[in-house]
XYZ file of C-alpha atoms in Angstrom:
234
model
C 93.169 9.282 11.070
C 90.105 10.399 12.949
C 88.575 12.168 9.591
C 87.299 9.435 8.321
C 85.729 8.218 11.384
C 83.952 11.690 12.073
C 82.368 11.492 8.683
C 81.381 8.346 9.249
C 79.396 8.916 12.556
C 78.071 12.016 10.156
C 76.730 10.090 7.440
C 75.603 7.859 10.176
C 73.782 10.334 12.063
C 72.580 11.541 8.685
C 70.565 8.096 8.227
C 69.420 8.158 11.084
C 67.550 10.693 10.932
C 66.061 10.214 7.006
C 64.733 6.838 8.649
C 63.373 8.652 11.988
C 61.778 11.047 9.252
C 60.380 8.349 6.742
C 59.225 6.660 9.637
C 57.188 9.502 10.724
C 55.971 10.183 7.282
C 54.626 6.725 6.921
C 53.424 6.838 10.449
C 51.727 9.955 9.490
C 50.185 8.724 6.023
C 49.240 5.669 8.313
C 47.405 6.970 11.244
C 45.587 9.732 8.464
C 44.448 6.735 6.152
C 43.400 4.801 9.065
C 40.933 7.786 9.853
C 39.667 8.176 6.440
C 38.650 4.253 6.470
C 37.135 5.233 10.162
C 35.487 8.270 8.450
C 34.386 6.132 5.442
C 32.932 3.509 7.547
C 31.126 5.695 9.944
C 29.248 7.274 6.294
C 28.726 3.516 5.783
C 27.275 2.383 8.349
C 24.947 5.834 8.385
C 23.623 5.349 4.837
C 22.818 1.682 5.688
C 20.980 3.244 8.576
C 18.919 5.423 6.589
C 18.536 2.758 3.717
C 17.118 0.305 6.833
C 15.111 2.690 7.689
C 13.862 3.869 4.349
C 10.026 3.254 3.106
C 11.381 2.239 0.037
C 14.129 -1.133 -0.688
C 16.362 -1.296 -3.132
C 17.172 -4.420 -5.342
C 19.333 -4.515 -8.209
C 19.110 -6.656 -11.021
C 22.366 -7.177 -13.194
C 22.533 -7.582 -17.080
C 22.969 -11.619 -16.222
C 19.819 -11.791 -14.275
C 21.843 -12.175 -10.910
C 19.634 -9.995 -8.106
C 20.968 -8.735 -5.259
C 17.992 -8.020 -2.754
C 18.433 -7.117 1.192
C 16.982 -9.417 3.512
C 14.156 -6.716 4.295
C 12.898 -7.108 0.460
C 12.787 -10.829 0.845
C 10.933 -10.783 3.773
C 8.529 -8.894 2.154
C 8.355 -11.151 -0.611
C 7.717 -13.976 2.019
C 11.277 -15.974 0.623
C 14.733 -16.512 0.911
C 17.104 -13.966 -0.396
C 17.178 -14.784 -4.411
C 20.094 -15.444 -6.448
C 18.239 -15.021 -10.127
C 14.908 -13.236 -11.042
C 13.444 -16.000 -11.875
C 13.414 -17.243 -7.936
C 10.957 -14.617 -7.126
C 7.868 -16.865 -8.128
C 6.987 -19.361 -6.214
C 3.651 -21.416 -5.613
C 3.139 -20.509 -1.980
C 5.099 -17.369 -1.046
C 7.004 -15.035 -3.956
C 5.567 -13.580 -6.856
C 2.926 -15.672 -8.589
C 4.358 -16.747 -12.200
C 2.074 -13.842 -13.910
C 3.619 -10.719 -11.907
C 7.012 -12.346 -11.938
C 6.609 -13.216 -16.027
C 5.697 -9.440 -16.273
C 8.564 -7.827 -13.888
C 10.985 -10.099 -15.869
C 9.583 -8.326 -19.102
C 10.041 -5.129 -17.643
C 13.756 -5.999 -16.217
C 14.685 -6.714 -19.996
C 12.991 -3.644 -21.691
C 14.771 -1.359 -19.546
C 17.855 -3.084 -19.963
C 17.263 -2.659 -23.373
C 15.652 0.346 -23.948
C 16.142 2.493 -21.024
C 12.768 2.508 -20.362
C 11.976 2.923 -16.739
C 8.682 1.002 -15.311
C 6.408 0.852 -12.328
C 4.449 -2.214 -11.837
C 2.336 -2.882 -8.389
C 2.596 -6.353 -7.402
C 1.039 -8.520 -4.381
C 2.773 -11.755 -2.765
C 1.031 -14.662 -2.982
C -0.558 -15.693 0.003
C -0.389 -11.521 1.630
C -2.199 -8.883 1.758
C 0.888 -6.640 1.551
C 0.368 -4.693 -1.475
C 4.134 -3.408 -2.979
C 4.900 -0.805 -5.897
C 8.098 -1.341 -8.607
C 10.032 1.412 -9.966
C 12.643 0.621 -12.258
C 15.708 1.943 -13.752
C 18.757 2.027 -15.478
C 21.240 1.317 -12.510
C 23.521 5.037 -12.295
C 27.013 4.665 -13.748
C 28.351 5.414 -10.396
C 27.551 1.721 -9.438
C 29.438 0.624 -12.046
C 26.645 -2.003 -13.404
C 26.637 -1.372 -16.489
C 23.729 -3.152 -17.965
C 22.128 -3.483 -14.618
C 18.658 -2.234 -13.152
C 17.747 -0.556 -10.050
C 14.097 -1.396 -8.597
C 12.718 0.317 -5.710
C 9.862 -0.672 -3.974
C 7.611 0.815 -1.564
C 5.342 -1.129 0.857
C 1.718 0.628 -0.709
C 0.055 -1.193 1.378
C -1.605 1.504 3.824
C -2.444 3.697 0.313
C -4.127 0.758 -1.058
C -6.391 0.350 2.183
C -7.079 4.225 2.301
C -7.674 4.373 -1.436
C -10.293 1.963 -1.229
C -11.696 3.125 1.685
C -12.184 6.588 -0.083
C -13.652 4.199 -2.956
C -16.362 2.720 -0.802
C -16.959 5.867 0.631
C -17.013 7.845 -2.370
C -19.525 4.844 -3.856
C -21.468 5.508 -0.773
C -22.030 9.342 -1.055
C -22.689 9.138 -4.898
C -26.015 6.460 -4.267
C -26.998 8.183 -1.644
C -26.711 11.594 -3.584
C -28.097 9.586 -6.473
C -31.295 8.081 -3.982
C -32.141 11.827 -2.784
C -32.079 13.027 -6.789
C -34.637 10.251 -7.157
C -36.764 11.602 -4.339
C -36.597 15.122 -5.172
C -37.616 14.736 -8.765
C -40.403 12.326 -8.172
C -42.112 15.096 -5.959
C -45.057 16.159 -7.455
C -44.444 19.690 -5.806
C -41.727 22.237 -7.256
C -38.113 21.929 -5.589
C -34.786 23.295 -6.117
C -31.563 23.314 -4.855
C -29.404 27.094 -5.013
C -25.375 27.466 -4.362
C -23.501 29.629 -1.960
C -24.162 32.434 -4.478
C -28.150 31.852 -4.456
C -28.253 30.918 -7.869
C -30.379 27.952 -8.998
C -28.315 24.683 -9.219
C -30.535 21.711 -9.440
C -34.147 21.984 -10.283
C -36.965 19.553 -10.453
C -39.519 18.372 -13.056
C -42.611 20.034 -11.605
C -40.232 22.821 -11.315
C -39.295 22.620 -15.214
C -43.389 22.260 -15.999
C -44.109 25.768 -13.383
C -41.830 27.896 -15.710
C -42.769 26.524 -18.669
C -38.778 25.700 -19.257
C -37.417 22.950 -21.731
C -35.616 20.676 -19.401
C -34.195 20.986 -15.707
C -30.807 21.676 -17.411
C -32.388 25.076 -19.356
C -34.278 26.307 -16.508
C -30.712 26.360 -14.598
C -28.690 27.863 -17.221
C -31.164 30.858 -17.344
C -31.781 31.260 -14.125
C -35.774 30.689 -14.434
C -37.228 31.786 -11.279
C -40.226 30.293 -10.054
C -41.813 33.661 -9.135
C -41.576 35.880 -11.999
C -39.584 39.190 -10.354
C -38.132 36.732 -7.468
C -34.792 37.167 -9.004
C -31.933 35.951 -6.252
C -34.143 36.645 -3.776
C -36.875 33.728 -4.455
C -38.005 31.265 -2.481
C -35.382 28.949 -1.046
C-alpha cells in the first residue's frame, strides 16, 4: 500500500526539480538577454555620441519624400525639424526655393539613377555656408528607395578659401605692378633662380643681346656679358 505513495512523492520530487531547472534556464536566458539590451544600448547611446559630435549630419530622405533630419541639421537650416523636402525652403530661414528646387532634383536622380551628388548650399538669411553629399541609403537601413545626405558645416573652408583668394589676388598685382616697373626701366634687368640661371629678363635686356623677345633670351640662356656664363652679373 505504501508503493504507490513512494512513487508518487518520486514523480513529485521529479517535477520539482524540471520546474526549479526551467526556472533557472529562463532565469538564465533572462538575466543574459537583459545584458545584451544593456550592451546594445550602451553601443547606442555611444554612436549617437559620436554622431553628435560628428562635423558632418546625417538626414535621410525616403522614396516618399518623408525626411528625417536631427534637430542639429535643422538648426542649421535656421527651422523646425521637417516632415517633407519640400519644407526646407522657406522665405526667411530654410533653403531659398532655387537651392531647395535643385536638392529636390538631386534627391530624385539618385533615387533614380544611383547617382550620388554634392551640392553647397547657404541658408537664407546666414552666413553659414553647408556642403551636400548624397547617396543611395545602404541596404542595411532597410530604406530601400531612400537617400542618405551628409552635410558638413564648410563654413570655416569657405572663409579661408577666400581669404587665400584675396591674398592670392593681392600677390599676383603686386607681382604684376613690379613686372611693369622692371620692364619699363630703360636700363638692363633680370631676375635668375636658385640655380643662377636667367628667369625673367627685361626689354632693354632683350635689345643688349640682340635676342628676339624676353622669352628667347631666357630659353638660351643669353648672357648679358658675352663669356659671363652662370657667373654674370646678378
Amino acid at each position: 500500500m505504501t508503493v504507490p505513495g513512494t512513487w508518487a512523492t518520486v514523480l513529485a520530487g521529479v517535477a520539482t526539480l524540471l520546474l526549479l531547472g526551467l526556472g533557472g534556464l529562463l532565469l538564465f536566458l533572462g538575466l543574459r538577454a537583459r545584458a545584451g539590451v544593456a550592451t546594445t544600448l550602451a553601443e547606442n547611446a555611444t554612436m549617437r555620441a559620436l554622431l553628435d559630435g560628428s562635423p558632418a549630419v546625417a538626414t535621410v530622405v525616403r522614396s516618399d519624400g518623408r525626411v528625417e533630419m536631427p534637430q542639429r541639421m535643422a538648426d542649421w537650416l535656421g527651422i523646425p525639424a521637417p516632415r517633407y523636402l519640400m519644407d526646407l525652403a522657406g522665405e526667411e530661414s530654410g533653403l531659398s526655393p532655387e537651392d531647395a528646387a535643385a536638392l529636390t532634383a538631386d534627391v530624385t536622380a539618385a533615387q533614380r539613377s544611383g547617382r550620388p551628388f554634392v551640392r553647397a548650399v547657404r541658408p537664407v538669411g546666414s552666413t553659414r555656408a553647408i556642403t551636400l553629399r548624397g547617396a543611395r541609403a545602404p541596404g542595411a537601413m532597410g530604406a530601400t528607395g531612400s537617400i542618405l545626405i551628409w552635410a558638413f558645416d564648410a563654413t570655416d573652408s569657405e572663409s579661408e578659401i577666400k581669404r587665400l583668394g584675396t591674398e592670392t589676388a593681392r600677390l599676383g598685382a603686386a607681382y604684376e605692378a613690379l613686372t611693369g616697373l622692371i620692364e619699363a626701366a630703360p636700363l638692363p634687368m633680370w631676375y635668375r633662380a636658385r640655380d643662377l640661371r636667367l628667369s625673367m629678363v627685361n626689354s632693354a635686356y632683350v635689345a643688349a643681346v640682340e635676342g628676339q623677345d624676353a622669352q628667347d633670351v631666357v630659353a638660351r640662356g643669353l648672357e648679358l656679358v658675352e663669356g659671363s656664363g652662370r657667373g654674370g652679373p646678378l
